[in-house]
Each structure stands twice: as structure tokens, then as C-alpha cells.
Backbone as ProteinMPNN parsed JSONL, in Angstrom:
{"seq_chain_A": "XXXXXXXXXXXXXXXXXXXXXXXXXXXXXXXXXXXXXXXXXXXXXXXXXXXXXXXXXXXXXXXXXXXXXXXXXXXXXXXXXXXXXXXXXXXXXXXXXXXXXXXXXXXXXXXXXXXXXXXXXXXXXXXXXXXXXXXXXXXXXXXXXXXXXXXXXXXXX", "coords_chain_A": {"N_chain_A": [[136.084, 71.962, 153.627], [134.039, 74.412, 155.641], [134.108, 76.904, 158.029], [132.072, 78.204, 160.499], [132.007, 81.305, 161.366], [132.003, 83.093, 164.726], [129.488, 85.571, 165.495], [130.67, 87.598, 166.527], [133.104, 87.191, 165.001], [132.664, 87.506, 162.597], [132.359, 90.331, 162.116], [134.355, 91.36, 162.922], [136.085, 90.428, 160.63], [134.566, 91.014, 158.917], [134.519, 94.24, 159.042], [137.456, 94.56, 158.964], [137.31, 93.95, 156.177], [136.265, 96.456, 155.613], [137.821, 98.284, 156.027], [139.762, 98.019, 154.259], [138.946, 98.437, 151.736], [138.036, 101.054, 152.142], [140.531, 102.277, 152.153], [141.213, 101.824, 149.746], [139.777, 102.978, 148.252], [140.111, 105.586, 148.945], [142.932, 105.59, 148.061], [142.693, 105.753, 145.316], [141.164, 107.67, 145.034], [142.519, 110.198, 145.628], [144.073, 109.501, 143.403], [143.093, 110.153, 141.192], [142.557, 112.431, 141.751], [144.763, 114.069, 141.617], [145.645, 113.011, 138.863], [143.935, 114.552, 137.654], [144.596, 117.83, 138.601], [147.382, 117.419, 137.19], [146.519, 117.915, 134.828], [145.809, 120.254, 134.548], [143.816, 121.346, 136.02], [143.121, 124.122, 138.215], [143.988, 124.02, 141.511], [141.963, 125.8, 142.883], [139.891, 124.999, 141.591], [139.666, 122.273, 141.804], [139.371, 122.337, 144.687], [136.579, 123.967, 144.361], [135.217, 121.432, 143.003], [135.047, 119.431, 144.47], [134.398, 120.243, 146.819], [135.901, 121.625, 149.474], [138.111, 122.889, 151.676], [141.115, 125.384, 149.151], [143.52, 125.317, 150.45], [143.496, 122.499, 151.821], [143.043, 120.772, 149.572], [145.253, 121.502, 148.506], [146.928, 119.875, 150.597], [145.817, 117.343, 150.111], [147.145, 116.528, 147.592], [149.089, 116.921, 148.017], [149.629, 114.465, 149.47], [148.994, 112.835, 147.808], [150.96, 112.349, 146.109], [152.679, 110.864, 146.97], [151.081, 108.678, 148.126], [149.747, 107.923, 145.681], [150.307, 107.34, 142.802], [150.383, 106.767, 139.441], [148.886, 103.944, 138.126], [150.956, 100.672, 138.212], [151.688, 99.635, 134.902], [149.889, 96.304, 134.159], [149.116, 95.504, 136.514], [147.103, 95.596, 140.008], [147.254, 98.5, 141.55], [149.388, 100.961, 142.131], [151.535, 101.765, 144.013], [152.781, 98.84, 146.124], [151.734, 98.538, 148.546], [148.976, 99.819, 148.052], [148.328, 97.29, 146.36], [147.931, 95.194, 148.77], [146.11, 95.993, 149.96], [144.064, 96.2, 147.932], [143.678, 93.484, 147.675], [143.553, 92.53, 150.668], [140.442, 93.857, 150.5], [138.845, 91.89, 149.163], [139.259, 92.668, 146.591], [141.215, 91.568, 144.764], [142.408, 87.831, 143.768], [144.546, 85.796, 146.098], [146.486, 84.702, 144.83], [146.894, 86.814, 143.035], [147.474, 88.771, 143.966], [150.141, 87.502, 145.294], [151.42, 87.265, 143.045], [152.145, 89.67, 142.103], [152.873, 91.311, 144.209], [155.399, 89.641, 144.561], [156.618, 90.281, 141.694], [157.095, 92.896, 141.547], [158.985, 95.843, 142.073], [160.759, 97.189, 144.311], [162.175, 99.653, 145.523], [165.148, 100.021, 146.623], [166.588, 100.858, 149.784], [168.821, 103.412, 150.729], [172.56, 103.554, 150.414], [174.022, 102.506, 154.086], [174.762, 105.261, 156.171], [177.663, 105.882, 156.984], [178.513, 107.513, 158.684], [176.619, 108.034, 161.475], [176.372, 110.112, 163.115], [176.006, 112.486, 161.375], [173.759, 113.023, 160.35], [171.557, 111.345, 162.086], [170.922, 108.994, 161.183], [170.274, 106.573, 158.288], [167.188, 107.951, 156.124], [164.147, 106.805, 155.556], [162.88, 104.716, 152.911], [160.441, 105.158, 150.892], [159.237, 103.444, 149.019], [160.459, 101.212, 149.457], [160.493, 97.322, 150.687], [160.06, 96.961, 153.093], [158.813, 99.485, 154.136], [156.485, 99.092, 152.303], [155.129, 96.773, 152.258], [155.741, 96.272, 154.914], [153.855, 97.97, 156.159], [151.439, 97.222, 155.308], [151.059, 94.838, 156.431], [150.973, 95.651, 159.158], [148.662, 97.072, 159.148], [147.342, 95.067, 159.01], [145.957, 94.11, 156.472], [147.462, 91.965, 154.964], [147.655, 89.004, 156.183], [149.959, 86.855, 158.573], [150.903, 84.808, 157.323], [150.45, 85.917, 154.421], [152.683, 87.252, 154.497], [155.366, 86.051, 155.151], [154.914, 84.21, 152.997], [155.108, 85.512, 151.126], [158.068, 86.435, 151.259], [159.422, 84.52, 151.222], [158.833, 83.92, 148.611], [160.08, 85.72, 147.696], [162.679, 85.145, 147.941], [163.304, 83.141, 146.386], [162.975, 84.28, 143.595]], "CA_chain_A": [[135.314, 72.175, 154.815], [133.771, 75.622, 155.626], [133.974, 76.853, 159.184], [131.337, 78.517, 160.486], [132.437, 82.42, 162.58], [130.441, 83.456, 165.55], [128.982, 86.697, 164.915], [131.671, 88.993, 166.67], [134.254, 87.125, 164.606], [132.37, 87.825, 161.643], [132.21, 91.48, 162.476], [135.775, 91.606, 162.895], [136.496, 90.267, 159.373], [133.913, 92.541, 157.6], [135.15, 95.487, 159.672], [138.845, 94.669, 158.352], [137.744, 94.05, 154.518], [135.719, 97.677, 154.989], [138.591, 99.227, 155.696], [140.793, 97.669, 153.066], [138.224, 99.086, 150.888], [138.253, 102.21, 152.597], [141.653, 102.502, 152.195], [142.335, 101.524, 148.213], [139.059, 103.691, 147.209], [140.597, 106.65, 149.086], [143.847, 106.365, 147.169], [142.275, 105.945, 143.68], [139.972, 109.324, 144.895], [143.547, 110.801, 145.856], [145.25, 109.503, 142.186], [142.432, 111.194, 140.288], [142.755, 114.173, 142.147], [146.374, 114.353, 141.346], [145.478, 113.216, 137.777], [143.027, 116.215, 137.098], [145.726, 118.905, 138.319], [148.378, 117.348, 136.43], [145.232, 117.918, 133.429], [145.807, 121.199, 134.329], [142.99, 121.646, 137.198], [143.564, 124.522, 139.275], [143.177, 123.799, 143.296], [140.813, 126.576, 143.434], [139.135, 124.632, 140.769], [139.175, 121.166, 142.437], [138.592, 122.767, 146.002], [135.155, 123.917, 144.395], [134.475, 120.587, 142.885], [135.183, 118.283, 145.732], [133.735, 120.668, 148.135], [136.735, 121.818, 150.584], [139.004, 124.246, 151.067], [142.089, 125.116, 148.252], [144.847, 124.371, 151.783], [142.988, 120.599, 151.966], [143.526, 120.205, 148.086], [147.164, 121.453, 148.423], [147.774, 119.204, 151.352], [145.36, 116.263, 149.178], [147.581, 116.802, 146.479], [150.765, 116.242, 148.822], [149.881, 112.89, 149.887], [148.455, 111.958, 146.203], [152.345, 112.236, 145.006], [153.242, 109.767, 147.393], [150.407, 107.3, 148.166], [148.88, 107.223, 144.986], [151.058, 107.062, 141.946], [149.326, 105.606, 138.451], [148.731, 101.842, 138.157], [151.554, 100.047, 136.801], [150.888, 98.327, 133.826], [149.908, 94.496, 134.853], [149.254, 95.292, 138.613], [146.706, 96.656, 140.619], [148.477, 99.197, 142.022], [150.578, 102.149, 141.594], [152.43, 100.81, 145.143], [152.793, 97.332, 146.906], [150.676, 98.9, 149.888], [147.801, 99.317, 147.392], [147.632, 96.011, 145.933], [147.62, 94.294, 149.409], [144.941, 96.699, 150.562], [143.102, 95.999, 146.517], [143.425, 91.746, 148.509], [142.531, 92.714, 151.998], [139.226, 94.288, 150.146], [138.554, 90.923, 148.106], [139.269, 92.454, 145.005], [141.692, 90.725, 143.612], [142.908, 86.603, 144.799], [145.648, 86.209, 146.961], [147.447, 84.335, 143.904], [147.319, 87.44, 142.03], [148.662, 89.711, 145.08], [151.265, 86.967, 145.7], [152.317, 87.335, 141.825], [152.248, 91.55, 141.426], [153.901, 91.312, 144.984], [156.501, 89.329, 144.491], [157.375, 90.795, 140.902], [157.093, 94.139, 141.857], [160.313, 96.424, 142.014], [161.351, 97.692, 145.605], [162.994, 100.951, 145.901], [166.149, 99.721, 147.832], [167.589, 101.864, 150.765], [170.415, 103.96, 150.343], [173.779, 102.63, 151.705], [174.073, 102.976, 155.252], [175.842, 106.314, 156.157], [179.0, 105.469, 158.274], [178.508, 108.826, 160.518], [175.399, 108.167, 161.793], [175.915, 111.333, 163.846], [175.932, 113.286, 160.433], [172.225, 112.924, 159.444], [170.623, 110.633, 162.407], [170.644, 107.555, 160.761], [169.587, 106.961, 156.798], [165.493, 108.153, 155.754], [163.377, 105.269, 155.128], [162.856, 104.794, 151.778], [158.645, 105.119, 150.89], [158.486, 102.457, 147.998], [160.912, 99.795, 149.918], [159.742, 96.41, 150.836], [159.665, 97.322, 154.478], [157.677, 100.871, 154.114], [155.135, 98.975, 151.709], [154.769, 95.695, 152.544], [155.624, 96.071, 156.033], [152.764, 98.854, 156.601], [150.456, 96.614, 155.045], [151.429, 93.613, 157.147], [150.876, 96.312, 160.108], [147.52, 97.472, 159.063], [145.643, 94.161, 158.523], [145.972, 93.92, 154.818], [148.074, 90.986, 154.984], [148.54, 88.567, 157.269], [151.823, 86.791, 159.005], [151.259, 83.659, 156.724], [150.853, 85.975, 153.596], [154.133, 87.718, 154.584], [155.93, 84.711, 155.015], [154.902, 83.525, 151.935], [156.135, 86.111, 149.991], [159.244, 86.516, 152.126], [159.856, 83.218, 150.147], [158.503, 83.98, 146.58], [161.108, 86.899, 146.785], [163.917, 84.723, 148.245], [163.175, 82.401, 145.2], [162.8, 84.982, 142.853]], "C_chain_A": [[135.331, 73.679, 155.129], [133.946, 75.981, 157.365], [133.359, 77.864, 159.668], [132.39, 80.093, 161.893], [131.356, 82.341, 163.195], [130.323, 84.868, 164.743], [129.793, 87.936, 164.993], [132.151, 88.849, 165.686], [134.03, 87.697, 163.237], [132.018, 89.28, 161.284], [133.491, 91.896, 162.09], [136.186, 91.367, 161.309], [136.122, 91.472, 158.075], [134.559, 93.859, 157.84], [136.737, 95.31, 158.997], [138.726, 94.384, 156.521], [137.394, 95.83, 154.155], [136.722, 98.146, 154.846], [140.127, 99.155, 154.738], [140.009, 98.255, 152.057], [138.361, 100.668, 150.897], [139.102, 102.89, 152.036], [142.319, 102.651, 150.645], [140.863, 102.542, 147.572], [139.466, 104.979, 147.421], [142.1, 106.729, 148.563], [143.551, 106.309, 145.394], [141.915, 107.058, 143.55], [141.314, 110.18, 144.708], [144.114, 110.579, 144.068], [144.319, 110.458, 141.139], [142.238, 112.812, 140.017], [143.765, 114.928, 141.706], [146.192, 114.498, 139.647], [145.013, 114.727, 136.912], [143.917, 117.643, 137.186], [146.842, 118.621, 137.416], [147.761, 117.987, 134.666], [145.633, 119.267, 133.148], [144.292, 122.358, 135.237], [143.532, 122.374, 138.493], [143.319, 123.848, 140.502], [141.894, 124.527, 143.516], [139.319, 125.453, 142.886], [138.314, 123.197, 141.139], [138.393, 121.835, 143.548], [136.877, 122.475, 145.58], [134.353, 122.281, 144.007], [134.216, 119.374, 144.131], [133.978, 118.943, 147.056], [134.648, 120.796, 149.506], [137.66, 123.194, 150.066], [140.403, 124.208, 150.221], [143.251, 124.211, 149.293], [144.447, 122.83, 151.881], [143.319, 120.359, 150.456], [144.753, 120.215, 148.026], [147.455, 119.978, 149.353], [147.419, 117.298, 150.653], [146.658, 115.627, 147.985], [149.184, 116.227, 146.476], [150.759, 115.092, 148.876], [149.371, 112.347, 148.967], [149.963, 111.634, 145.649], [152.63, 111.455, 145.346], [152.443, 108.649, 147.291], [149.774, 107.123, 146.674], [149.213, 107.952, 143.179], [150.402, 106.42, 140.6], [149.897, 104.277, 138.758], [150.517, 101.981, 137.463], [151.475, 99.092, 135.96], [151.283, 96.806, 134.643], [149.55, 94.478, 136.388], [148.048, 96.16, 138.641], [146.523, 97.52, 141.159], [149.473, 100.158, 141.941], [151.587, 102.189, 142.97], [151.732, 99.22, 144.954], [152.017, 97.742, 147.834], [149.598, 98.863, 149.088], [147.159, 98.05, 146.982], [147.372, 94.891, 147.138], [146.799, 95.123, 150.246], [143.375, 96.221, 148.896], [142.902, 93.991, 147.528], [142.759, 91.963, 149.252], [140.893, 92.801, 152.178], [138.053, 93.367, 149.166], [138.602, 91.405, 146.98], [140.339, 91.957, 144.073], [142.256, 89.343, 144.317], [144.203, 86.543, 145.33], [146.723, 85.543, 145.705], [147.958, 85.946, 142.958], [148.043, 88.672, 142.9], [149.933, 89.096, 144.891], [152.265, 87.705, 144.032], [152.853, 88.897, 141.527], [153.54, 91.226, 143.145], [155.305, 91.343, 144.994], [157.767, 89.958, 142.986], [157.664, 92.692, 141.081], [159.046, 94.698, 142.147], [160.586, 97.143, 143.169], [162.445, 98.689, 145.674], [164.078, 99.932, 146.848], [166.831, 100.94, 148.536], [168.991, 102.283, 150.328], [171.171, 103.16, 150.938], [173.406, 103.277, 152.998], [175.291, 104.21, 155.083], [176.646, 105.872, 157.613], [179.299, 106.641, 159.347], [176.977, 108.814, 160.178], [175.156, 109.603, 162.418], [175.582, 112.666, 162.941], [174.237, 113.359, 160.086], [171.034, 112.053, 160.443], [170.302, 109.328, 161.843], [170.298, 108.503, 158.869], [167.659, 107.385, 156.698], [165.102, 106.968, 155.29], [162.77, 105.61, 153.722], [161.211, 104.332, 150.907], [158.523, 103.977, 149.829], [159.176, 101.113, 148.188], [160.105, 98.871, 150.655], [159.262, 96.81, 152.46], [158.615, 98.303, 154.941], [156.287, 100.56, 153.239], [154.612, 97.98, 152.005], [154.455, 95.342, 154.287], [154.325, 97.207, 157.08], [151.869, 98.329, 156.473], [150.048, 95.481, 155.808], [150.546, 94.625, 158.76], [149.15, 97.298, 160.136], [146.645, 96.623, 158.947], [145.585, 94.062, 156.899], [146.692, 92.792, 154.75], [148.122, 89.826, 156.788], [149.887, 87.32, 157.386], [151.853, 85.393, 157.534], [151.606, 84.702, 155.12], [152.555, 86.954, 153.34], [155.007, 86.695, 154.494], [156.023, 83.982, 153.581], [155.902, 83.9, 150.987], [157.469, 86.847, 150.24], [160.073, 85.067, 151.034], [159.897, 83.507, 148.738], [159.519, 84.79, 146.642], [162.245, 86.538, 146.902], [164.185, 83.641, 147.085], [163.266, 82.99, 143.689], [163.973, 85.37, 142.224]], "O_chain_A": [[136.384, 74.296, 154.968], [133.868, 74.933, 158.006], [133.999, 78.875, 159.377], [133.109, 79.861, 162.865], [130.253, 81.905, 162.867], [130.883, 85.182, 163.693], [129.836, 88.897, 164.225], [132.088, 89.823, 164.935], [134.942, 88.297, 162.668], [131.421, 89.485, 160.228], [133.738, 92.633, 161.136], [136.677, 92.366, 160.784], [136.62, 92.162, 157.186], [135.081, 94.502, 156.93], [137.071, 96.344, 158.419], [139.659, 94.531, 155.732], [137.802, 96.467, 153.184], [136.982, 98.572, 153.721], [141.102, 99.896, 154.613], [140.797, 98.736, 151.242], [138.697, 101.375, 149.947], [138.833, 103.94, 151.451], [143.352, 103.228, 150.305], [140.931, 102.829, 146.376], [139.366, 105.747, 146.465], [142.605, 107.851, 148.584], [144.23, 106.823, 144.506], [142.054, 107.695, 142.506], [141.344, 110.891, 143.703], [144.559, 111.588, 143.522], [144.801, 111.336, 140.424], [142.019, 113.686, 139.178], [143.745, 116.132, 141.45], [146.426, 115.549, 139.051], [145.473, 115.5, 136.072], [144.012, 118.431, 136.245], [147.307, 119.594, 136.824], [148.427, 118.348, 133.695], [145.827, 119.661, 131.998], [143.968, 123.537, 135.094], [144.1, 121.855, 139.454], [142.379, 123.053, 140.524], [140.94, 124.077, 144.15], [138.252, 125.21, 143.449], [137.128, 122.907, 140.983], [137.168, 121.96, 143.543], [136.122, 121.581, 145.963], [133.277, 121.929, 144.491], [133.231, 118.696, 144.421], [133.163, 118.41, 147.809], [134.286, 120.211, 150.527], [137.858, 123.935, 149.103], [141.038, 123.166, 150.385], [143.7, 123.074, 149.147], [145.364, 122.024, 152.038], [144.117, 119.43, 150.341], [145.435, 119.273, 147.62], [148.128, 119.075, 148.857], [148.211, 116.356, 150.643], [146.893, 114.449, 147.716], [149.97, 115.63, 145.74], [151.709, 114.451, 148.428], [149.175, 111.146, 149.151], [150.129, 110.737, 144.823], [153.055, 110.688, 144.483], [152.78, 107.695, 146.589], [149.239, 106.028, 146.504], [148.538, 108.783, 142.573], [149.812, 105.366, 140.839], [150.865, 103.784, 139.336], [151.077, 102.789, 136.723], [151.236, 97.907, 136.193], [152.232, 96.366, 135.292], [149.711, 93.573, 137.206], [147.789, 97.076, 137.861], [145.338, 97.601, 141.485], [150.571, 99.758, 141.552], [152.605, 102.842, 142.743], [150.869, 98.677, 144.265], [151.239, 96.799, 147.982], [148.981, 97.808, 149.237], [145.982, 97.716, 147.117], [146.78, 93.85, 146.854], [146.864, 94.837, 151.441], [142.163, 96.042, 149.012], [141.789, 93.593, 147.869], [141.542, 91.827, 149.126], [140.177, 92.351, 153.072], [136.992, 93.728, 148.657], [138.037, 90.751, 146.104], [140.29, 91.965, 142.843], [142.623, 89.526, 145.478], [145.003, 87.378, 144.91], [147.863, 86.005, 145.734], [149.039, 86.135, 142.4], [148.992, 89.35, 142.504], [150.856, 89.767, 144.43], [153.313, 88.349, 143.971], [153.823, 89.177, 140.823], [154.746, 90.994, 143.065], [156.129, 92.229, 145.22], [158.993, 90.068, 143.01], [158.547, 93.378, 140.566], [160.02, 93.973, 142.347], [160.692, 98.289, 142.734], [163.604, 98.341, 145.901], [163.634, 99.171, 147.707], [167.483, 101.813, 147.964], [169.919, 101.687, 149.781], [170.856, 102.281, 151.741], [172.703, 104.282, 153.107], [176.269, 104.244, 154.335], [176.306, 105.65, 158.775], [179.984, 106.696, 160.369], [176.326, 109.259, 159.233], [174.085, 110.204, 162.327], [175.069, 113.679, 163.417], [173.936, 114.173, 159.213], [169.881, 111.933, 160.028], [169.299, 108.712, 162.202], [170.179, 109.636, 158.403], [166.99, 106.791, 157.545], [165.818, 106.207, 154.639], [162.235, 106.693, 153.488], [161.034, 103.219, 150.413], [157.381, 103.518, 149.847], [158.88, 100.104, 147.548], [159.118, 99.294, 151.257], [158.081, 96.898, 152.793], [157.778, 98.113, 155.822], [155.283, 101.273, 153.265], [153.388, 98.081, 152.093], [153.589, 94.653, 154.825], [154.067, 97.163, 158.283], [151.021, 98.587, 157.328], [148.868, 95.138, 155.878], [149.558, 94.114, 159.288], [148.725, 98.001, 161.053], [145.449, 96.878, 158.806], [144.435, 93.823, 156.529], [146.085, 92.367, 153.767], [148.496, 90.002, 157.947], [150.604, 86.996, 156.44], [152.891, 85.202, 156.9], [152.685, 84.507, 154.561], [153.231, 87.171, 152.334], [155.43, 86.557, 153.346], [156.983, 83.339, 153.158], [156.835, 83.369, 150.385], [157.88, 87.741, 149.5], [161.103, 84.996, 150.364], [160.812, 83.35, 147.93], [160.153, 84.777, 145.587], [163.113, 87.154, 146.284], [165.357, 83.308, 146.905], [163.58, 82.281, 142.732], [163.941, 86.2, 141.316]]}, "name": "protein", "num_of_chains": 1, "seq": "XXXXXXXXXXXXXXXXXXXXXXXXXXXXXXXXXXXXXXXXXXXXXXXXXXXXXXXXXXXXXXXXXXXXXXXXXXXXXXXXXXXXXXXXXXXXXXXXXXXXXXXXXXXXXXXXXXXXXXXXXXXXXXXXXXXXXXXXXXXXXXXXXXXXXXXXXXXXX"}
């Protein structure tokens, strides 16, 4: 059985796959960018091709190291935030999120440091389940059921 949205609701949905789209075509643009300097593509060199200035390629270039990492083989994805933004965007089924998800490898947090007053607490750790999964959960790329789910697949796992 199909169930029919009104028109807002159906607004709302498209509006949250655009920007799952949005979101996984601007870190592929970002991994290529990264790719091409690693090629050996000055900044000056991108700057001109992209069309911005070299300081926006440097700072491009910054957040390419982090958000947008090559694929890893078998996944869509070079994070866990990508591949449940690659879902959010219908491109790939939620079976095949659930499966890269759940096999996926999670940076684990350092130990806790026992003088918190030394450092402020520990740094959050950018490729742990919480910083990838739980951003995604927090952006609309997932929702509570597919967290839940795979809150399970990994407690099974």
C-alpha cells in the first residue's frame, strides 16, 4: 500500500533528498579537487580552473582532507557520513547503506584522559561512529529508525 503526501509534505521530502544530493556531489567536487593537487595541480592552477580565488582553494583543499577521502573499495564512500548522504539522495538502497554502514571501520576515541583539567576533555575523533553517523542522523540523512537499526547490526556484528 502506497500512501499518498499532501503537497507540502512532498516538498519537504524532495527538499531533504536535494540536499542529500547537494551534499555527496559537493564532496566528490571537493575529492577531485584534492585528487588533482595530489596529481600535482598547483592552487594557482585549480583557482584558475574552478574560477575562485588561490585562499578558497587552500581553504577547499583543507576540508577535502577531511570530508572527502577516496572511496573505499566496496562502499560508496570514502566516510560513513557520505554513504548515508549517497541513501538520503536515493542513490544507493537502504540495504546497501545498512551493509557498508555496519561493516565499515570506526575510528575509536582515544582513552579518556584522567586530568580533564589538562587538555579540556579528549577531541572528538572525525571518522568515529558518533562524528559520522551521528552528524548524519542530525542532518536528515538518516532517520531514528535507520539509526536504530544499525545500532543493532553493529551490536550483532
Amino acid at each position: 500500500m502506497t500512501t499518498m503526501m499532501n503537497p507540502e509534505e512532498q516538498l519537504v521530502a524532495d527538499l531533504g533528498r536535494e540536499k542529500a544530493r547537494e551534499t555527496a556531489a559537493h564532496i566528490a567536487y571537493l575529492r577531485h579537487l584534492r585528487q588533482l593537487h595530489e596529481r600535482g595541480f598547483t592552487q594557482m592552477r585549480l583557482a584558475k580552473i574552478v574560477g575562485v580565488s588561490q585562499p578558497t582553494i587552500s581553504d577547499m583543499l583543507r576540508r577535502a582532507r577531511i570530508d572527502a577521502p577516496d572511496l573505499r573499495p566496496g562502499t560508496h564512500g570514502g566516510t560513513a557520513y557520505e554513504i548515508a548522504a549517497r541513501y538520503a539522495a536515493g542513490e544507493i538502497t537502504s540495504a546497501t547503506m545498512m551493509r557498508e554502514l555496519t561493516d565499515w571501520e570506526y575510528e575509536r576515541p582515544a582513552e579518556v584522559n584522567p586530568f580533564e583539567w589538562a587538555d579540556g576533555g579528549n577531541p572528538a575523533v572525525e571518522g568515529s561512529f558518533t562524528m559520522q553517523v551521528g552528524r548524519a542522523l542530525r542532518d536528515g540523512f538518516l532517520i531514528d529508525e535507520d539509526y536504530d537499526a544499525l545500532l543493532e547490526a553493529l551490536a550483532d556484528h
